[in-house]
PDB file of C-alpha atoms (C1' of nucleotides) in Angstrom:
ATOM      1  CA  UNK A   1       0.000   0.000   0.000  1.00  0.00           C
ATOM      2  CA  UNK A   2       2.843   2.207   0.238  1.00  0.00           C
ATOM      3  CA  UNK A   3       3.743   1.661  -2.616  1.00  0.00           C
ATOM      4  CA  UNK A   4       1.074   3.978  -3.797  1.00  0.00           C
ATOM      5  CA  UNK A   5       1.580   6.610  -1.174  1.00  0.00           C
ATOM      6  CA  UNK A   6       4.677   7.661  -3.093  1.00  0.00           C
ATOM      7  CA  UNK A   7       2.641   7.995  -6.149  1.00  0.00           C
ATOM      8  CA  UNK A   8      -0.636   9.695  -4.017  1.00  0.00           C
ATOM      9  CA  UNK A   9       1.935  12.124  -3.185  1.00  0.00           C
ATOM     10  CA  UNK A  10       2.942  13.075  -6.866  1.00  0.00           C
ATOM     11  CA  UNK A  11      -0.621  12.873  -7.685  1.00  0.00           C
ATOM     12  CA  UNK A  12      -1.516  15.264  -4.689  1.00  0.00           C
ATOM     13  CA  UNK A  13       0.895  17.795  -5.884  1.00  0.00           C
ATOM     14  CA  UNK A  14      -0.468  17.927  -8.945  1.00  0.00           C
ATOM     15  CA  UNK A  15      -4.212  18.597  -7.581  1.00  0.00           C
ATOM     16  CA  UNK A  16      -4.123  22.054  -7.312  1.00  0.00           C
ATOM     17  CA  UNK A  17      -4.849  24.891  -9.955  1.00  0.00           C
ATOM     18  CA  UNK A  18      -1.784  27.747  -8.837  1.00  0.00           C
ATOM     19  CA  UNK A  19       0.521  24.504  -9.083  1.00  0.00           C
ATOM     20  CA  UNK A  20       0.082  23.236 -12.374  1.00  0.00           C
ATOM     21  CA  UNK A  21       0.085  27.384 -13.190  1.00  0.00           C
ATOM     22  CA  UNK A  22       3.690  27.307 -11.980  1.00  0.00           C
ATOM     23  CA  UNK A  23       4.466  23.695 -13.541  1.00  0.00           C
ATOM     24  CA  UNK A  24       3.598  25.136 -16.903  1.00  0.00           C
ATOM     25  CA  UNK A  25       5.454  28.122 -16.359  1.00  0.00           C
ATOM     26  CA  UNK A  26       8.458  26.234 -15.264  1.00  0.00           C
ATOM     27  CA  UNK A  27       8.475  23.548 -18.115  1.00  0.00           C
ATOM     28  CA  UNK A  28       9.423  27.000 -20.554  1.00  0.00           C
ATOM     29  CA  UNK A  29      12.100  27.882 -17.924  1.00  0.00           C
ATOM     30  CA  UNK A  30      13.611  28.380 -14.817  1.00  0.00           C
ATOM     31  CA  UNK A  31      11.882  30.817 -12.863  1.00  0.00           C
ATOM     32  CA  UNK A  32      12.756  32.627  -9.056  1.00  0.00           C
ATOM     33  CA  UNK A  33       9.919  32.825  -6.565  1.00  0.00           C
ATOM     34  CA  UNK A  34       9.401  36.773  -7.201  1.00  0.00           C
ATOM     35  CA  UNK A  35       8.519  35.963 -11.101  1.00  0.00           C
ATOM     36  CA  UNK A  36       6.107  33.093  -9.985  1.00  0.00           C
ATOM     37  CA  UNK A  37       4.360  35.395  -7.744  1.00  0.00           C
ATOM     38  CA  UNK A  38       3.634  38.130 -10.235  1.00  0.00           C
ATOM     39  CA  UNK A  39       2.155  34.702 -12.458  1.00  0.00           C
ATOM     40  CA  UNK A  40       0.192  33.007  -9.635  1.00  0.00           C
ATOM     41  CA  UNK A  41      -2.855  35.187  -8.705  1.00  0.00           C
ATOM     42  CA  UNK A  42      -1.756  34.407  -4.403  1.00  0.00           C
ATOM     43  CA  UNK A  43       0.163  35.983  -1.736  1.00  0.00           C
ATOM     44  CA  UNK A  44       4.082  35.381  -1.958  1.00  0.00           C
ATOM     45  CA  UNK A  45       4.100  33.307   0.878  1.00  0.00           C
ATOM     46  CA  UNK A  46       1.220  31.296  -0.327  1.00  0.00           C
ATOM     47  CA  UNK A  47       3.445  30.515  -3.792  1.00  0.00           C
ATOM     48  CA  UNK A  48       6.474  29.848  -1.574  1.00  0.00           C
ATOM     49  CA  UNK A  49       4.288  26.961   0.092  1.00  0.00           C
ATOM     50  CA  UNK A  50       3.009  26.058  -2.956  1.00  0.00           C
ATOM     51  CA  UNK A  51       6.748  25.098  -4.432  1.00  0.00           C
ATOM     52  CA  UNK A  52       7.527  23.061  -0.799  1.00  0.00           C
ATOM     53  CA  UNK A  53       4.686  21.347  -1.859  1.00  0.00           C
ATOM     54  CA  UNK A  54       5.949  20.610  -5.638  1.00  0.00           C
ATOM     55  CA  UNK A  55       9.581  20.012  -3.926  1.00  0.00           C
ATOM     56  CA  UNK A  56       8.427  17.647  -1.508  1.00  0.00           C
ATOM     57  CA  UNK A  57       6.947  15.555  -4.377  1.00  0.00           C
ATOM     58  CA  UNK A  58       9.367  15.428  -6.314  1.00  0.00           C
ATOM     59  CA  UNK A  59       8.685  17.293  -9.216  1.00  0.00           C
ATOM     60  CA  UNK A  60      11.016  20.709  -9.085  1.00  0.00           C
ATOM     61  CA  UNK A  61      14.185  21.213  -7.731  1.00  0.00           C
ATOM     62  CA  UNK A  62      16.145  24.267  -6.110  1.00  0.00           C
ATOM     63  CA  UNK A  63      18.742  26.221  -7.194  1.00  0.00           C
ATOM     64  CA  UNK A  64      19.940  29.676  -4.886  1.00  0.00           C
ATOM     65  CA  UNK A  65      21.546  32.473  -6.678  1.00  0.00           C
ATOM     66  CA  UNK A  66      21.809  35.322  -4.586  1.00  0.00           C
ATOM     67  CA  UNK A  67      19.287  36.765  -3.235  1.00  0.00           C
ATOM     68  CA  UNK A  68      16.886  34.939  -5.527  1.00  0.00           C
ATOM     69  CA  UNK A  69      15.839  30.811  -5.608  1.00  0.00           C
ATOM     70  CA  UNK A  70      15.639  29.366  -8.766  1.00  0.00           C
ATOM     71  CA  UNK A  71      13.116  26.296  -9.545  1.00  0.00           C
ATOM     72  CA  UNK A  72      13.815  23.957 -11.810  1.00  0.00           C
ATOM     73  CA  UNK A  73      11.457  21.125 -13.609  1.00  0.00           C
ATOM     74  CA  UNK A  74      12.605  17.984 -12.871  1.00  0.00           C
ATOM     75  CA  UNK A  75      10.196  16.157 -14.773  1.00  0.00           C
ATOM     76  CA  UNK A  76       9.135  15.755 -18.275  1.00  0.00           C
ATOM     77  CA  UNK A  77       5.904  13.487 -18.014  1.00  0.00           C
ATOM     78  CA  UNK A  78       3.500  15.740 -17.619  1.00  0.00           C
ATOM     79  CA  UNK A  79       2.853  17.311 -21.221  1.00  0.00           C
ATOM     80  CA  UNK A  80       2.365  13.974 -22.616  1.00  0.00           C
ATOM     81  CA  UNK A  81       0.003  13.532 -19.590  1.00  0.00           C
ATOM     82  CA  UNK A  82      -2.301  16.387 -19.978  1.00  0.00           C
ATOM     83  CA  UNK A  83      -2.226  15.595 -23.994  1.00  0.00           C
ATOM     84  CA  UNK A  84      -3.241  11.809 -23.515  1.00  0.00           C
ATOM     85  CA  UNK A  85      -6.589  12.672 -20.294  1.00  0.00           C
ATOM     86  CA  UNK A  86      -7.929  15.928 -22.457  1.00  0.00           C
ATOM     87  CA  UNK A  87      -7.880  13.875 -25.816  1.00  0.00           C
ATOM     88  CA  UNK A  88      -9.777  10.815 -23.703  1.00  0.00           C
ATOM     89  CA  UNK A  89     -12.167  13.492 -22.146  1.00  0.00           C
ATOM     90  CA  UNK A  90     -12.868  15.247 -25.462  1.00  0.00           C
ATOM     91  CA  UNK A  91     -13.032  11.840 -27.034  1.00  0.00           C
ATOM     92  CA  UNK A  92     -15.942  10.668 -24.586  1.00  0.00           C
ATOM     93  CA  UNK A  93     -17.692  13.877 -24.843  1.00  0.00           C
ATOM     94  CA  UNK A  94     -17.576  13.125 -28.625  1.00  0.00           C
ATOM     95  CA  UNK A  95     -19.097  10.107 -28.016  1.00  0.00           C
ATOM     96  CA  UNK A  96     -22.060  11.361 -25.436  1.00  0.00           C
ATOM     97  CA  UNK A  97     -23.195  13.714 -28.007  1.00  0.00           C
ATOM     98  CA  UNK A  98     -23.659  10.698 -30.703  1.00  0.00           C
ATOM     99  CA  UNK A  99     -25.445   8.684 -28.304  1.00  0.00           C
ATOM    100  CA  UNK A 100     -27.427  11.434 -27.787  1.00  0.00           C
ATOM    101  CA  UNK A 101     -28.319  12.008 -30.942  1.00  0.00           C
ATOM    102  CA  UNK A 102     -27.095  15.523 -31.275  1.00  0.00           C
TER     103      UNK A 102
ATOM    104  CA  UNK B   1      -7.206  29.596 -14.492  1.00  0.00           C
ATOM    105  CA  UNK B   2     -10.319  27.222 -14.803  1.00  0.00           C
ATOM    106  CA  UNK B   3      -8.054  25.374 -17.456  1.00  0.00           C
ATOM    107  CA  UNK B   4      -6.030  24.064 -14.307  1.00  0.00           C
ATOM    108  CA  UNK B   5      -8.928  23.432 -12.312  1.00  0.00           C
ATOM    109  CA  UNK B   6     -10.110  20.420 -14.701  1.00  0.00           C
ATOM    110  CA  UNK B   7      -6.660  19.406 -14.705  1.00  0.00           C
ATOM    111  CA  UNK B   8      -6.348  19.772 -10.962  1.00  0.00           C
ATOM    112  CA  UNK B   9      -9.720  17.788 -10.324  1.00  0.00           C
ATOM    113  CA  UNK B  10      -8.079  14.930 -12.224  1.00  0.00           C
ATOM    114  CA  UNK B  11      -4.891  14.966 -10.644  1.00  0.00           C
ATOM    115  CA  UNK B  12      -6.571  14.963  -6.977  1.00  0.00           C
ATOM    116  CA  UNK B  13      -8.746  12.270  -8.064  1.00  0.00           C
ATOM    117  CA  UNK B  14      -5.162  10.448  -8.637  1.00  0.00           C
ATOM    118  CA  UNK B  15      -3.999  11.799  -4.903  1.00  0.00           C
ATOM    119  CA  UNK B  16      -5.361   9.028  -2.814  1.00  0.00           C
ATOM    120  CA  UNK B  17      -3.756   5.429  -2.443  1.00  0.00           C
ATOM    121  CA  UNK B  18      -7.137   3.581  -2.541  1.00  0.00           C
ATOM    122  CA  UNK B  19      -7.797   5.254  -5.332  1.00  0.00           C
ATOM    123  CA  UNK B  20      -4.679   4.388  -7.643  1.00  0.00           C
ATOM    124  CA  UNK B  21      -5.210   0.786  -5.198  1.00  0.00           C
ATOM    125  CA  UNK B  22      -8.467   0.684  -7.282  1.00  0.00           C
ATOM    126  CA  UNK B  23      -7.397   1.944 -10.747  1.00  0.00           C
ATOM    127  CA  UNK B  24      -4.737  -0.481 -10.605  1.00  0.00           C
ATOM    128  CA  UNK B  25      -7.024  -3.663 -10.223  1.00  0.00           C
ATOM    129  CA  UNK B  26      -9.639  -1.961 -12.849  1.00  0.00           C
ATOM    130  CA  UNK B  27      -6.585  -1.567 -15.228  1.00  0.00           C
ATOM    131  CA  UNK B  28      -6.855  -5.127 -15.669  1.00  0.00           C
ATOM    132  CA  UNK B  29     -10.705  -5.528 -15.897  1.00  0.00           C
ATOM    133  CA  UNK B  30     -14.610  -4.028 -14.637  1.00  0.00           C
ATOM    134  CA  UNK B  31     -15.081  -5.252 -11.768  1.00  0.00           C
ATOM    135  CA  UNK B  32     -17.518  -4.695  -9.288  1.00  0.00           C
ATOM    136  CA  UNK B  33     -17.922  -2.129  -6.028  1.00  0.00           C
ATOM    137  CA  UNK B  34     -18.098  -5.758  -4.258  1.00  0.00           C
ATOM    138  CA  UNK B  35     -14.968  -7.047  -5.618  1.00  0.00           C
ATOM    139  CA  UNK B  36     -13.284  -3.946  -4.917  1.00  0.00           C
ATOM    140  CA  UNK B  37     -14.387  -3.392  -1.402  1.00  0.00           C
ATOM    141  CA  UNK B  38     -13.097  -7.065  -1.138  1.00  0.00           C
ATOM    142  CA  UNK B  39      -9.926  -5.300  -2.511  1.00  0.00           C
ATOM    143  CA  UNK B  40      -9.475  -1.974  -1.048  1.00  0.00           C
ATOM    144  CA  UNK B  41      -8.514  -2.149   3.058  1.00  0.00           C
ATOM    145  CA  UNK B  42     -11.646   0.166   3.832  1.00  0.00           C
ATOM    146  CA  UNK B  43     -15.536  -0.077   4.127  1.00  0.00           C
ATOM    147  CA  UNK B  44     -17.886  -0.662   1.551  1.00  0.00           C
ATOM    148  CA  UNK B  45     -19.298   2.890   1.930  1.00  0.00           C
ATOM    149  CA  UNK B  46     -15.722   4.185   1.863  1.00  0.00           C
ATOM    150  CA  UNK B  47     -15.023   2.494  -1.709  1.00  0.00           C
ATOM    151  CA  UNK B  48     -18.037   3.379  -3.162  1.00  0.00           C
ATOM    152  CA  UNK B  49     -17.268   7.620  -1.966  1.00  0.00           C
ATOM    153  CA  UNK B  50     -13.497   7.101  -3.649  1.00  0.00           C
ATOM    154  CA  UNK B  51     -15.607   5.390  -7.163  1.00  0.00           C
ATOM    155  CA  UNK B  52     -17.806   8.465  -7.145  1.00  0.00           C
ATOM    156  CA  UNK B  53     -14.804  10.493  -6.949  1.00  0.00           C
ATOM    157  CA  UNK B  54     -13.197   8.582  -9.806  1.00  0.00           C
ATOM    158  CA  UNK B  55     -16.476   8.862 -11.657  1.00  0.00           C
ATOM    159  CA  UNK B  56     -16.739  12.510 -10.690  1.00  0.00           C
ATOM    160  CA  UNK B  57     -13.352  13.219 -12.601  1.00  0.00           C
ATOM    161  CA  UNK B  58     -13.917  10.702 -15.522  1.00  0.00           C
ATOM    162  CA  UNK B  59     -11.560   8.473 -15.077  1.00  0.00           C
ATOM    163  CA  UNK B  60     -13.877   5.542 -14.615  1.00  0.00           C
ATOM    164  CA  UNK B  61     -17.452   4.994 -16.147  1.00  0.00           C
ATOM    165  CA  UNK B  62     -20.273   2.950 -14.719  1.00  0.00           C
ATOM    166  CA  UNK B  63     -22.440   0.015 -15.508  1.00  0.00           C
ATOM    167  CA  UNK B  64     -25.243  -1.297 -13.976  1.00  0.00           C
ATOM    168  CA  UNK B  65     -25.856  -5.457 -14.185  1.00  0.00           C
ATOM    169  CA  UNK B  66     -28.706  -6.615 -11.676  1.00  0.00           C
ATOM    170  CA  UNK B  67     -28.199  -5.984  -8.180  1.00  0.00           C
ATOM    171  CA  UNK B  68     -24.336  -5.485  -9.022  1.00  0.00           C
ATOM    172  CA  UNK B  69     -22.340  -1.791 -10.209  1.00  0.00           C
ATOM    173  CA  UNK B  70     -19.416  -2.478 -12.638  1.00  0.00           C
ATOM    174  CA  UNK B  71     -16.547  -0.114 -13.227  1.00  0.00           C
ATOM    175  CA  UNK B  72     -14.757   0.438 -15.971  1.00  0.00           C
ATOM    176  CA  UNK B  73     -11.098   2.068 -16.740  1.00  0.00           C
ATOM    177  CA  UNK B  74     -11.849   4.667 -18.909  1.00  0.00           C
ATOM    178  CA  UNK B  75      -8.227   6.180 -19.904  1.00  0.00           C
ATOM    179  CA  UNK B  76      -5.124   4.511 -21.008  1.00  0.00           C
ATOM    180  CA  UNK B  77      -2.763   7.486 -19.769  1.00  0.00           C
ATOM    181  CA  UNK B  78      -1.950   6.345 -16.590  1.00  0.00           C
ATOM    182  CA  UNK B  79       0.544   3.422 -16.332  1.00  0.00           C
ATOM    183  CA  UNK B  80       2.815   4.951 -19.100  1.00  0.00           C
ATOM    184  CA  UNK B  81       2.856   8.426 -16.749  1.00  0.00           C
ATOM    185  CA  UNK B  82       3.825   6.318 -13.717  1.00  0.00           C
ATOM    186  CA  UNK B  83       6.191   4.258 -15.376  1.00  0.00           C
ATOM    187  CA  UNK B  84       7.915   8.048 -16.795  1.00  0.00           C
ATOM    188  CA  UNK B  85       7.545   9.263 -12.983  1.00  0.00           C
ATOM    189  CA  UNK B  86       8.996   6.378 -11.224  1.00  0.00           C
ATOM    190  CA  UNK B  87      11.834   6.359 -13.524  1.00  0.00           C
ATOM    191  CA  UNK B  88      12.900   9.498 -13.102  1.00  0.00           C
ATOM    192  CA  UNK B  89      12.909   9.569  -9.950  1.00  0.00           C
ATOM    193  CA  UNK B  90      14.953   6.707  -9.896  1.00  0.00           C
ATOM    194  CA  UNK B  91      17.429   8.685 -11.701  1.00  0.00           C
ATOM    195  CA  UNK B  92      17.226  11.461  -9.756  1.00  0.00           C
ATOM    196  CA  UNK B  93      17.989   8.989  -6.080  1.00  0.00           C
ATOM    197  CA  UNK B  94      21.218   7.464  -8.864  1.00  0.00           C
ATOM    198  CA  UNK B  95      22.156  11.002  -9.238  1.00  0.00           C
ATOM    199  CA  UNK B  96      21.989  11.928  -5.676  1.00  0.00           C
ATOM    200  CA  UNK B  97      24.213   9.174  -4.697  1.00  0.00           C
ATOM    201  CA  UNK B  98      26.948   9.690  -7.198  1.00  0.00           C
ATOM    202  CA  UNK B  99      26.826  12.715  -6.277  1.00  0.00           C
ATOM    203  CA  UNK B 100      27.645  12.339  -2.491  1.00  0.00           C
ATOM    204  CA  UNK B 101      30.237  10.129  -4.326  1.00  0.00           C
ATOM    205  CA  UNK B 102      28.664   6.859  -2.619  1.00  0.00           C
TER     206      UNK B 102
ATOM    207  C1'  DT C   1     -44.128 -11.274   0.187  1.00  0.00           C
ATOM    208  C1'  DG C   2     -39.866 -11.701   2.850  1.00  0.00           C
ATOM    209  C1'  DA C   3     -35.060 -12.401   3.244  1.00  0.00           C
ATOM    210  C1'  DC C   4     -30.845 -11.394   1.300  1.00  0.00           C
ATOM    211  C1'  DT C   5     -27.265  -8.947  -1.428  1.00  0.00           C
ATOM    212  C1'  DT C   6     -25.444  -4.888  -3.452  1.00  0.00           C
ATOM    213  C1'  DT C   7     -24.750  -0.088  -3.608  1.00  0.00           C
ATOM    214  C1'  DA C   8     -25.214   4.847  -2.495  1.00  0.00           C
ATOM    215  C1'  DT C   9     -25.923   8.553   0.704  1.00  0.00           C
ATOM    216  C1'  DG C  10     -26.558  11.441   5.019  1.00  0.00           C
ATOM    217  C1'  DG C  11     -24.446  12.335   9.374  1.00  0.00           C
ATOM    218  C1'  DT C  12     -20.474  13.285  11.903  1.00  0.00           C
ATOM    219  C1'  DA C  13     -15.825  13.497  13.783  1.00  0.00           C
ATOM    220  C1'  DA C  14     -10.976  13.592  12.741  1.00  0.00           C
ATOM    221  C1'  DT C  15      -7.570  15.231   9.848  1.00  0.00           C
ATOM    222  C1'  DA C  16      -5.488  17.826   5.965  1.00  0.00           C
ATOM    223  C1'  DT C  17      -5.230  21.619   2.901  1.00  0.00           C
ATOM    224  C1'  DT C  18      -5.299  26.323   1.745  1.00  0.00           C
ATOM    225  C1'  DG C  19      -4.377  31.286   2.079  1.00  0.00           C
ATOM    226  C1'  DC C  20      -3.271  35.358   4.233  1.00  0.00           C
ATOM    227  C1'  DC C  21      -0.749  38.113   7.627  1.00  0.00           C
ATOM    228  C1'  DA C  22       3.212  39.056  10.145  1.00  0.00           C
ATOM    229  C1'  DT C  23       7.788  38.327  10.523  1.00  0.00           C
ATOM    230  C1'  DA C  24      12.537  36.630  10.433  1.00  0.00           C
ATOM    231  C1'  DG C  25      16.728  35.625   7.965  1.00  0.00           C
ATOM    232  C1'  DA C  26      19.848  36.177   4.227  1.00  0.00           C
ATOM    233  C1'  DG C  27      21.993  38.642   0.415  1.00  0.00           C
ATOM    234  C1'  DG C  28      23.125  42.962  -2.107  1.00  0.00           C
ATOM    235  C1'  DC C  29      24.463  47.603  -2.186  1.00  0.00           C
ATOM    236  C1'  DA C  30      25.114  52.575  -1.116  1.00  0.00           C
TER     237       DA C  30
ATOM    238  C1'  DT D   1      25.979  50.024   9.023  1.00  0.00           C
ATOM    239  C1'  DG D   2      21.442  50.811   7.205  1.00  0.00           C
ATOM    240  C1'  DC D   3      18.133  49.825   3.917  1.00  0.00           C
ATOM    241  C1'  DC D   4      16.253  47.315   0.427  1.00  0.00           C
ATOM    242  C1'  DT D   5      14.697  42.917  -1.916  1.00  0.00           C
ATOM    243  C1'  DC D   6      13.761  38.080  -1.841  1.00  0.00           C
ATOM    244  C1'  DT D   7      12.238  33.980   0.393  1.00  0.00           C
ATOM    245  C1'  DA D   8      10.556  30.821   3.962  1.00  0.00           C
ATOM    246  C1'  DT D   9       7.961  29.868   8.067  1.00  0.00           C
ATOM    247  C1'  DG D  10       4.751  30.166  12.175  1.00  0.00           C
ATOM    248  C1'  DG D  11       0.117  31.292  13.362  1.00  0.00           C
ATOM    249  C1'  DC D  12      -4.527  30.977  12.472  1.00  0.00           C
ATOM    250  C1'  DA D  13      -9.084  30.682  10.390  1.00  0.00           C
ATOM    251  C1'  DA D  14     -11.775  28.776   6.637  1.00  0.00           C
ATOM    252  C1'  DT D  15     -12.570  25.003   3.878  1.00  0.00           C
ATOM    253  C1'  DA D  16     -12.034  20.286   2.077  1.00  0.00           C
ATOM    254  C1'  DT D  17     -11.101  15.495   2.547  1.00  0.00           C
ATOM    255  C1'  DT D  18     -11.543  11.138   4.626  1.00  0.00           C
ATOM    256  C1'  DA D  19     -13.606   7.253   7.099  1.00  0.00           C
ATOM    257  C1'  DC D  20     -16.877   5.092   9.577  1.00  0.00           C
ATOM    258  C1'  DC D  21     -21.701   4.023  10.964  1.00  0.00           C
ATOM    259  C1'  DA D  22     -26.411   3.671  10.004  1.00  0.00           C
ATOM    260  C1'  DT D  23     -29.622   3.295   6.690  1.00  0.00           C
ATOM    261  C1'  DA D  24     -32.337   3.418   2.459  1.00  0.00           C
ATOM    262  C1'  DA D  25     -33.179   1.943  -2.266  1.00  0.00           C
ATOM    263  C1'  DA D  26     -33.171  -1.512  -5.663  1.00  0.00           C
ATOM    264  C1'  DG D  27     -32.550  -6.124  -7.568  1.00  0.00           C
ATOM    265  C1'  DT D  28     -32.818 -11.337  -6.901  1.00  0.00           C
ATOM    266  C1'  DC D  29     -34.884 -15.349  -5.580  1.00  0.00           C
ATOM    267  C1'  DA D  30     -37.253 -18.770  -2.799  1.00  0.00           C
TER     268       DA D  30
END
DNA sequence: TGACTTTATGGTAATATTGCCATAGAGGCA
DNA sequence: TGCCTCTATGGCAATATTACCATAAAGTCA
């Protein structure tokens, strides 16, 4: 069962709307905390929790330079992810409208 | 931002060990909310709240035979995302190590 | 009909998540 | 040093999630 606490985890970090903001911001580049707050509609603080929550999984890593902290995607499944669920979903609505009849 | 918020509804649908305990068994066939209660280390009320979740984010569809509710596996995205997960963070752990020079 | 199985749902308590504020610590620079 | 920017964290309130129990609804079958 734990083996799917490590994935729950993943999955969890993934489950929230201002993170997968900031995931698609960070697959173009590397990006410091201040430019991810003027992206994420939230509080600065509320983004910094947001990345411990996206480091803690996993998915982002750290970087300090300066003054500034650098995150980093450390993962390139996602895309393909999001590409295969919203061409199932748009698939199945396809289908609901046949059996419909519309 | 409401972009995210189907993706996030899928992802947290992912976020619960049960859950992935379930879609992993319905990965292989439908089976019933009897079977899986059998399956999943929780109540049958519990089992059937986490399939309305799944159903809720439509990952899973529903059939009705008799007396009994089938399930059914309704995207194909999710074992090759694990498998790209799990292997990169294997890397990553490889990485870590040579780089503590262990 | 009555007993049984299967499933979903309301109630409720425990726990987790979220978001903001306030603030502290660290780095850069005049 | 003093002041600024950048970031993380503690506190706290609001909200969401989770799990169980009890129970109701619906199908099956003697």
């Amino acid at each position: 069962m734990q083996h799917y606490e490590a994935r729950a985890t993943i999955a969890k970090a993934l489950g929230h709307p201002s993170r997968l903001l900031i995931l698609e911001a960070l697959a173009e580049k590397d990006m410091c905390v201040c430019e991810l707050t003027e992206l994420v509609p939230a509080d600065q603080s509320t983004v910094s929790k947001h990345l411990a929550v996206l480091k803690h999984a996993g998915i982002v890593s750290v970087r300090k330079e300066g003054v500034k902290t650098y995150y980093r995607m450390k993962i390139q499944c996602l895309e393909g992810f999001w590409k295969c669920i919203e061409s199932v979903l748009k698939q199945n609505l396809k289908d609901h409208r046949v059996a419909l009849g519309a």
